[in-house]
């Protein structure tokens, strides 16, 4: 399982774009990159997944450079409700088991 | 049901007692996971099931912890002789590997365990 490294915490302001970068230097060929979001007192929920280049959905964008050794989750125009912990996970599509790290605690300020 | 459910939502017990935590996964999901989360910490993997078998029990903290899954559905996590350090939120998730988004896990609301 590829190890991931992401910032422990980040602060930003309402209306700003927030970018959270995750490093995964030993990512393998079959690994996908997945991000989860966890609000206080709730379980994590899936927000986006990608393999290479760029993926966008209604919640976020995920940018993955050609070497795939890092990825950046981009949240456009954040609001106070985006305050949460964001987890970056890397794993093989054939694996059932994935590992959550400590995540990035994002705090949005008014 | 529509999502993963867990019971009880809260459990307060005395040190040394046994507790059972229950997880009902999404119908049809073959994989089931247990995690533990201490206050302000990330998720700690405990065990996962594929069907009724547990290929990986490496995350169980001690032999006081055990889990089973019957009928490929409901799972029970049992903690014997609870200790204060067992206090945490226990989260269950289920997934259906190989279908659609790779291994997306759907989480339940968790059981908050407090050992006095």
PDB file of C-alpha atoms in Angstrom:
ATOM      1  CA  UNK A   1       0.000   0.000   0.000  1.00  0.00           C
ATOM      2  CA  UNK A   2       1.462   3.340  -0.999  1.00  0.00           C
ATOM      3  CA  UNK A   3       2.203   5.698   1.850  1.00  0.00           C
ATOM      4  CA  UNK A   4       0.767   9.184   1.636  1.00  0.00           C
ATOM      5  CA  UNK A   5       1.887  12.451   3.174  1.00  0.00           C
ATOM      6  CA  UNK A   6      -0.366  15.481   3.491  1.00  0.00           C
ATOM      7  CA  UNK A   7      -0.377  18.606   5.652  1.00  0.00           C
ATOM      8  CA  UNK A   8      -1.749  18.158   9.134  1.00  0.00           C
ATOM      9  CA  UNK A   9      -3.882  21.292   8.980  1.00  0.00           C
ATOM     10  CA  UNK A  10      -4.788  24.271   6.815  1.00  0.00           C
ATOM     11  CA  UNK A  11      -6.758  27.473   7.307  1.00  0.00           C
ATOM     12  CA  UNK A  12      -8.545  29.428   4.610  1.00  0.00           C
ATOM     13  CA  UNK A  13     -11.317  31.996   4.224  1.00  0.00           C
ATOM     14  CA  UNK A  14     -14.790  31.757   2.799  1.00  0.00           C
ATOM     15  CA  UNK A  15     -14.898  32.259  -0.955  1.00  0.00           C
ATOM     16  CA  UNK A  16     -11.295  31.234  -1.505  1.00  0.00           C
ATOM     17  CA  UNK A  17     -10.063  28.271  -3.543  1.00  0.00           C
ATOM     18  CA  UNK A  18      -8.327  25.696  -1.369  1.00  0.00           C
ATOM     19  CA  UNK A  19      -5.711  23.288  -2.660  1.00  0.00           C
ATOM     20  CA  UNK A  20      -4.569  20.351  -0.554  1.00  0.00           C
ATOM     21  CA  UNK A  21      -1.568  18.439  -1.863  1.00  0.00           C
ATOM     22  CA  UNK A  22      -0.814  14.826  -1.077  1.00  0.00           C
ATOM     23  CA  UNK A  23       2.533  13.138  -1.746  1.00  0.00           C
ATOM     24  CA  UNK A  24       2.665   9.461  -2.696  1.00  0.00           C
ATOM     25  CA  UNK A  25       6.151   8.815  -4.042  1.00  0.00           C
ATOM     26  CA  UNK A  26       5.857   5.023  -4.199  1.00  0.00           C
ATOM     27  CA  UNK A  27       2.548   4.878  -6.015  1.00  0.00           C
ATOM     28  CA  UNK A  28       2.203   1.706  -8.102  1.00  0.00           C
ATOM     29  CA  UNK A  29       0.878   1.231 -11.622  1.00  0.00           C
ATOM     30  CA  UNK A  30      -2.499  -0.134 -10.520  1.00  0.00           C
ATOM     31  CA  UNK A  31      -3.042   2.409  -7.749  1.00  0.00           C
ATOM     32  CA  UNK A  32      -5.853   4.931  -7.825  1.00  0.00           C
ATOM     33  CA  UNK A  33      -5.943   8.128  -5.777  1.00  0.00           C
ATOM     34  CA  UNK A  34      -9.041   8.724  -3.694  1.00  0.00           C
ATOM     35  CA  UNK A  35     -10.058  11.559  -1.390  1.00  0.00           C
ATOM     36  CA  UNK A  36     -12.533  11.357   1.454  1.00  0.00           C
ATOM     37  CA  UNK A  37     -14.076  14.107   3.557  1.00  0.00           C
ATOM     38  CA  UNK A  38     -15.052  13.749   7.208  1.00  0.00           C
ATOM     39  CA  UNK A  39     -17.234  16.210   9.075  1.00  0.00           C
ATOM     40  CA  UNK A  40     -17.214  16.259  12.879  1.00  0.00           C
ATOM     41  CA  UNK A  41     -19.178  13.413  14.440  1.00  0.00           C
ATOM     42  CA  UNK A  42     -19.685  11.680  11.100  1.00  0.00           C
ATOM     43  CA  UNK A  43     -17.980   8.900   9.163  1.00  0.00           C
ATOM     44  CA  UNK A  44     -15.870   9.813   6.125  1.00  0.00           C
ATOM     45  CA  UNK A  45     -17.523  10.117   2.749  1.00  0.00           C
ATOM     46  CA  UNK A  46     -16.043   9.701  -0.716  1.00  0.00           C
ATOM     47  CA  UNK A  47     -15.568  12.920  -2.662  1.00  0.00           C
ATOM     48  CA  UNK A  48     -13.387  12.208  -5.681  1.00  0.00           C
ATOM     49  CA  UNK A  49     -11.115   9.635  -7.298  1.00  0.00           C
ATOM     50  CA  UNK A  50      -8.650   9.677 -10.164  1.00  0.00           C
ATOM     51  CA  UNK A  51      -5.843   7.852 -11.884  1.00  0.00           C
ATOM     52  CA  UNK A  52      -4.115  10.564 -13.938  1.00  0.00           C
ATOM     53  CA  UNK A  53      -4.502  14.118 -15.273  1.00  0.00           C
ATOM     54  CA  UNK A  54      -7.613  15.896 -14.033  1.00  0.00           C
ATOM     55  CA  UNK A  55     -10.946  14.787 -12.646  1.00  0.00           C
ATOM     56  CA  UNK A  56     -13.782  17.160 -11.784  1.00  0.00           C
ATOM     57  CA  UNK A  57     -17.140  16.624 -10.159  1.00  0.00           C
ATOM     58  CA  UNK A  58     -19.726  18.821  -8.494  1.00  0.00           C
ATOM     59  CA  UNK A  59     -17.740  18.950  -5.261  1.00  0.00           C
ATOM     60  CA  UNK A  60     -14.061  19.198  -6.186  1.00  0.00           C
ATOM     61  CA  UNK A  61     -11.316  18.785  -8.757  1.00  0.00           C
ATOM     62  CA  UNK A  62      -8.381  16.432  -8.538  1.00  0.00           C
ATOM     63  CA  UNK A  63      -5.140  17.229 -10.319  1.00  0.00           C
ATOM     64  CA  UNK A  64      -2.597  14.460 -10.875  1.00  0.00           C
ATOM     65  CA  UNK A  65       0.724  15.193 -12.631  1.00  0.00           C
ATOM     66  CA  UNK A  66       2.201  12.819 -15.171  1.00  0.00           C
ATOM     67  CA  UNK A  67       4.543  11.127 -12.683  1.00  0.00           C
ATOM     68  CA  UNK A  68       1.585  10.551 -10.295  1.00  0.00           C
ATOM     69  CA  UNK A  69       3.843  11.016  -7.266  1.00  0.00           C
ATOM     70  CA  UNK A  70       1.532  13.645  -5.885  1.00  0.00           C
ATOM     71  CA  UNK A  71      -2.026  14.845  -6.279  1.00  0.00           C
ATOM     72  CA  UNK A  72      -3.887  18.036  -5.413  1.00  0.00           C
ATOM     73  CA  UNK A  73      -7.457  18.266  -4.242  1.00  0.00           C
ATOM     74  CA  UNK A  74      -8.973  21.597  -5.212  1.00  0.00           C
ATOM     75  CA  UNK A  75     -12.079  22.972  -3.510  1.00  0.00           C
ATOM     76  CA  UNK A  76     -13.509  26.016  -5.317  1.00  0.00           C
ATOM     77  CA  UNK A  77     -14.967  28.938  -3.356  1.00  0.00           C
ATOM     78  CA  UNK A  78     -15.082  27.249   0.029  1.00  0.00           C
ATOM     79  CA  UNK A  79     -17.694  27.993   2.651  1.00  0.00           C
ATOM     80  CA  UNK A  80     -17.768  27.468   6.405  1.00  0.00           C
ATOM     81  CA  UNK A  81     -19.444  24.099   5.810  1.00  0.00           C
ATOM     82  CA  UNK A  82     -16.306  22.825   4.069  1.00  0.00           C
ATOM     83  CA  UNK A  83     -14.561  22.726   7.448  1.00  0.00           C
ATOM     84  CA  UNK A  84     -13.655  19.058   7.747  1.00  0.00           C
ATOM     85  CA  UNK A  85     -10.807  16.556   7.665  1.00  0.00           C
ATOM     86  CA  UNK A  86      -9.716  15.513   4.172  1.00  0.00           C
ATOM     87  CA  UNK A  87      -8.026  12.154   3.638  1.00  0.00           C
ATOM     88  CA  UNK A  88      -5.874  11.171   0.677  1.00  0.00           C
ATOM     89  CA  UNK A  89      -5.712   7.439  -0.019  1.00  0.00           C
ATOM     90  CA  UNK A  90      -3.763   5.475  -2.602  1.00  0.00           C
ATOM     91  CA  UNK A  91      -4.491   1.857  -3.401  1.00  0.00           C
ATOM     92  CA  UNK A  92      -4.657  -0.931  -5.952  1.00  0.00           C
ATOM     93  CA  UNK A  93      -7.980  -1.443  -7.698  1.00  0.00           C
ATOM     94  CA  UNK A  94      -7.634  -5.150  -6.872  1.00  0.00           C
ATOM     95  CA  UNK A  95      -7.254  -4.572  -3.131  1.00  0.00           C
ATOM     96  CA  UNK A  96     -10.149  -4.566  -0.719  1.00  0.00           C
ATOM     97  CA  UNK A  97      -8.130  -2.932   2.000  1.00  0.00           C
ATOM     98  CA  UNK A  98      -7.282   0.742   2.000  1.00  0.00           C
ATOM     99  CA  UNK A  99      -5.576   2.680   4.733  1.00  0.00           C
ATOM    100  CA  UNK A 100      -6.641   6.051   6.052  1.00  0.00           C
ATOM    101  CA  UNK A 101      -3.876   8.299   7.323  1.00  0.00           C
ATOM    102  CA  UNK A 102      -4.330  11.220   9.681  1.00  0.00           C
ATOM    103  CA  UNK A 103      -5.725  13.512   6.993  1.00  0.00           C
ATOM    104  CA  UNK A 104      -5.645  17.285   6.660  1.00  0.00           C
ATOM    105  CA  UNK A 105      -7.784  19.289   9.037  1.00  0.00           C
ATOM    106  CA  UNK A 106      -9.196  22.188   6.983  1.00  0.00           C
ATOM    107  CA  UNK A 107     -10.602  25.119   8.909  1.00  0.00           C
ATOM    108  CA  UNK A 108     -12.565  27.733   6.975  1.00  0.00           C
ATOM    109  CA  UNK A 109     -12.733  31.165   8.563  1.00  0.00           C
ATOM    110  CA  UNK A 110     -15.445  33.760   7.954  1.00  0.00           C
TER     111      UNK A 110
ATOM    112  CA  UNK B   1     -31.625  -0.117   4.289  1.00  0.00           C
ATOM    113  CA  UNK B   2     -30.325   2.840   2.394  1.00  0.00           C
ATOM    114  CA  UNK B   3     -27.044   3.097   4.240  1.00  0.00           C
ATOM    115  CA  UNK B   4     -24.751   1.473   6.756  1.00  0.00           C
ATOM    116  CA  UNK B   5     -26.235   1.361  10.230  1.00  0.00           C
ATOM    117  CA  UNK B   6     -24.493   0.777  13.541  1.00  0.00           C
ATOM    118  CA  UNK B   7     -25.761   0.077  17.004  1.00  0.00           C
ATOM    119  CA  UNK B   8     -25.677   1.228  19.656  1.00  0.00           C
ATOM    120  CA  UNK B   9     -24.892   4.838  18.792  1.00  0.00           C
ATOM    121  CA  UNK B  10     -23.430   5.350  22.249  1.00  0.00           C
ATOM    122  CA  UNK B  11     -22.160   2.862  24.783  1.00  0.00           C
ATOM    123  CA  UNK B  12     -20.880   3.597  28.252  1.00  0.00           C
ATOM    124  CA  UNK B  13     -19.375   0.685  30.106  1.00  0.00           C
ATOM    125  CA  UNK B  14     -17.209  -0.029  33.097  1.00  0.00           C
ATOM    126  CA  UNK B  15     -13.634  -1.163  32.843  1.00  0.00           C
ATOM    127  CA  UNK B  16     -13.428  -4.934  32.606  1.00  0.00           C
ATOM    128  CA  UNK B  17     -16.826  -5.451  31.013  1.00  0.00           C
ATOM    129  CA  UNK B  18     -17.351  -6.951  27.562  1.00  0.00           C
ATOM    130  CA  UNK B  19     -19.087  -4.993  24.806  1.00  0.00           C
ATOM    131  CA  UNK B  20     -20.557  -5.897  21.426  1.00  0.00           C
ATOM    132  CA  UNK B  21     -20.854  -3.427  18.595  1.00  0.00           C
ATOM    133  CA  UNK B  22     -23.034  -4.166  15.605  1.00  0.00           C
ATOM    134  CA  UNK B  23     -22.815  -3.144  11.974  1.00  0.00           C
ATOM    135  CA  UNK B  24     -25.436  -3.609   9.259  1.00  0.00           C
ATOM    136  CA  UNK B  25     -23.812  -2.978   5.873  1.00  0.00           C
ATOM    137  CA  UNK B  26     -25.488  -1.842   2.697  1.00  0.00           C
ATOM    138  CA  UNK B  27     -27.376  -4.761   1.181  1.00  0.00           C
ATOM    139  CA  UNK B  28     -25.263  -6.592  -1.377  1.00  0.00           C
ATOM    140  CA  UNK B  29     -21.948  -5.144  -0.267  1.00  0.00           C
ATOM    141  CA  UNK B  30     -19.444  -7.963   0.025  1.00  0.00           C
ATOM    142  CA  UNK B  31     -16.686  -6.112   1.865  1.00  0.00           C
ATOM    143  CA  UNK B  32     -17.050  -4.791   5.417  1.00  0.00           C
ATOM    144  CA  UNK B  33     -14.537  -2.805   7.439  1.00  0.00           C
ATOM    145  CA  UNK B  34     -14.071  -1.799  11.044  1.00  0.00           C
ATOM    146  CA  UNK B  35     -12.089   1.286  12.062  1.00  0.00           C
ATOM    147  CA  UNK B  36     -11.426   3.038  15.322  1.00  0.00           C
ATOM    148  CA  UNK B  37     -11.067   6.775  15.728  1.00  0.00           C
ATOM    149  CA  UNK B  38      -9.861   8.412  18.911  1.00  0.00           C
ATOM    150  CA  UNK B  39     -10.708  12.038  19.574  1.00  0.00           C
ATOM    151  CA  UNK B  40      -9.018  14.308  17.062  1.00  0.00           C
ATOM    152  CA  UNK B  41      -7.154  11.447  15.419  1.00  0.00           C
ATOM    153  CA  UNK B  42      -7.310   9.756  12.034  1.00  0.00           C
ATOM    154  CA  UNK B  43      -8.915   6.428  11.345  1.00  0.00           C
ATOM    155  CA  UNK B  44      -7.196   3.298  12.627  1.00  0.00           C
ATOM    156  CA  UNK B  45      -7.906   0.188  10.548  1.00  0.00           C
ATOM    157  CA  UNK B  46      -8.982  -2.800  12.651  1.00  0.00           C
ATOM    158  CA  UNK B  47     -10.217  -5.576  10.375  1.00  0.00           C
ATOM    159  CA  UNK B  48     -11.993  -6.202   7.124  1.00  0.00           C
ATOM    160  CA  UNK B  49     -14.232  -8.967   5.810  1.00  0.00           C
ATOM    161  CA  UNK B  50     -14.720 -10.239   2.306  1.00  0.00           C
ATOM    162  CA  UNK B  51     -17.923 -12.185   2.605  1.00  0.00           C
ATOM    163  CA  UNK B  52     -17.747 -14.022   5.928  1.00  0.00           C
ATOM    164  CA  UNK B  53     -13.985 -14.411   5.981  1.00  0.00           C
ATOM    165  CA  UNK B  54     -11.478 -11.938   7.374  1.00  0.00           C
ATOM    166  CA  UNK B  55      -8.350 -11.928   5.188  1.00  0.00           C
ATOM    167  CA  UNK B  56      -6.728  -9.239   7.275  1.00  0.00           C
ATOM    168  CA  UNK B  57      -6.983  -9.023  11.052  1.00  0.00           C
ATOM    169  CA  UNK B  58      -3.694  -7.213  11.403  1.00  0.00           C
ATOM    170  CA  UNK B  59      -5.236  -4.055  12.804  1.00  0.00           C
ATOM    171  CA  UNK B  60      -6.844  -5.624  15.860  1.00  0.00           C
ATOM    172  CA  UNK B  61      -5.014  -4.012  18.822  1.00  0.00           C
ATOM    173  CA  UNK B  62      -4.990  -7.077  21.066  1.00  0.00           C
ATOM    174  CA  UNK B  63      -6.542 -10.483  21.571  1.00  0.00           C
ATOM    175  CA  UNK B  64      -9.321  -8.795  23.533  1.00  0.00           C
ATOM    176  CA  UNK B  65     -10.719  -7.677  20.176  1.00  0.00           C
ATOM    177  CA  UNK B  66     -12.552 -10.042  17.872  1.00  0.00           C
ATOM    178  CA  UNK B  67     -15.026  -9.721  15.045  1.00  0.00           C
ATOM    179  CA  UNK B  68     -17.300 -11.961  13.090  1.00  0.00           C
ATOM    180  CA  UNK B  69     -19.601 -11.681  10.152  1.00  0.00           C
ATOM    181  CA  UNK B  70     -22.419 -14.058   9.407  1.00  0.00           C
ATOM    182  CA  UNK B  71     -24.425 -14.600   6.248  1.00  0.00           C
ATOM    183  CA  UNK B  72     -22.239 -12.133   4.418  1.00  0.00           C
ATOM    184  CA  UNK B  73     -24.148  -9.338   6.087  1.00  0.00           C
ATOM    185  CA  UNK B  74     -24.213  -8.224   9.730  1.00  0.00           C
ATOM    186  CA  UNK B  75     -20.937  -7.975  11.615  1.00  0.00           C
ATOM    187  CA  UNK B  76     -20.223  -7.816  15.321  1.00  0.00           C
ATOM    188  CA  UNK B  77     -17.098  -6.372  16.893  1.00  0.00           C
ATOM    189  CA  UNK B  78     -16.537  -7.680  20.416  1.00  0.00           C
ATOM    190  CA  UNK B  79     -14.195  -6.139  22.943  1.00  0.00           C
ATOM    191  CA  UNK B  80     -13.549  -8.244  26.035  1.00  0.00           C
ATOM    192  CA  UNK B  81     -12.410  -6.889  29.381  1.00  0.00           C
ATOM    193  CA  UNK B  82     -12.606  -3.300  28.168  1.00  0.00           C
ATOM    194  CA  UNK B  83      -9.912  -0.837  29.155  1.00  0.00           C
ATOM    195  CA  UNK B  84     -10.080   2.939  29.293  1.00  0.00           C
ATOM    196  CA  UNK B  85      -7.823   3.200  26.235  1.00  0.00           C
ATOM    197  CA  UNK B  86     -10.535   1.414  24.242  1.00  0.00           C
ATOM    198  CA  UNK B  87     -12.660   4.553  24.461  1.00  0.00           C
ATOM    199  CA  UNK B  88     -13.131   5.824  20.902  1.00  0.00           C
ATOM    200  CA  UNK B  89     -15.610   5.991  18.049  1.00  0.00           C
ATOM    201  CA  UNK B  90     -15.861   2.685  16.226  1.00  0.00           C
ATOM    202  CA  UNK B  91     -16.753   3.113  12.570  1.00  0.00           C
ATOM    203  CA  UNK B  92     -18.004   0.484  10.188  1.00  0.00           C
ATOM    204  CA  UNK B  93     -17.945   0.759   6.393  1.00  0.00           C
ATOM    205  CA  UNK B  94     -19.008  -1.436   3.523  1.00  0.00           C
ATOM    206  CA  UNK B  95     -18.127  -1.551  -0.133  1.00  0.00           C
ATOM    207  CA  UNK B  96     -18.672  -3.524  -3.275  1.00  0.00           C
ATOM    208  CA  UNK B  97     -15.208  -3.867  -4.844  1.00  0.00           C
ATOM    209  CA  UNK B  98     -15.028  -4.006  -8.590  1.00  0.00           C
ATOM    210  CA  UNK B  99     -18.274  -2.174  -9.203  1.00  0.00           C
ATOM    211  CA  UNK B 100     -18.102   1.409 -10.431  1.00  0.00           C
ATOM    212  CA  UNK B 101     -15.756   3.585  -8.456  1.00  0.00           C
ATOM    213  CA  UNK B 102     -12.947   1.463  -7.117  1.00  0.00           C
ATOM    214  CA  UNK B 103     -13.608   0.317  -3.605  1.00  0.00           C
ATOM    215  CA  UNK B 104     -15.628   3.333  -2.473  1.00  0.00           C
ATOM    216  CA  UNK B 105     -16.398   2.783   1.179  1.00  0.00           C
ATOM    217  CA  UNK B 106     -19.705   3.851   2.691  1.00  0.00           C
ATOM    218  CA  UNK B 107     -19.496   4.610   6.376  1.00  0.00           C
ATOM    219  CA  UNK B 108     -21.982   4.243   9.163  1.00  0.00           C
ATOM    220  CA  UNK B 109     -22.505   6.902  11.864  1.00  0.00           C
ATOM    221  CA  UNK B 110     -20.269   5.083  14.321  1.00  0.00           C
ATOM    222  CA  UNK B 111     -20.584   3.845  17.889  1.00  0.00           C
ATOM    223  CA  UNK B 112     -19.100   6.072  20.565  1.00  0.00           C
ATOM    224  CA  UNK B 113     -17.649   3.832  23.262  1.00  0.00           C
ATOM    225  CA  UNK B 114     -16.754   5.252  26.645  1.00  0.00           C
ATOM    226  CA  UNK B 115     -15.032   3.039  29.181  1.00  0.00           C
ATOM    227  CA  UNK B 116     -15.155   4.403  32.709  1.00  0.00           C
TER     228      UNK B 116
END
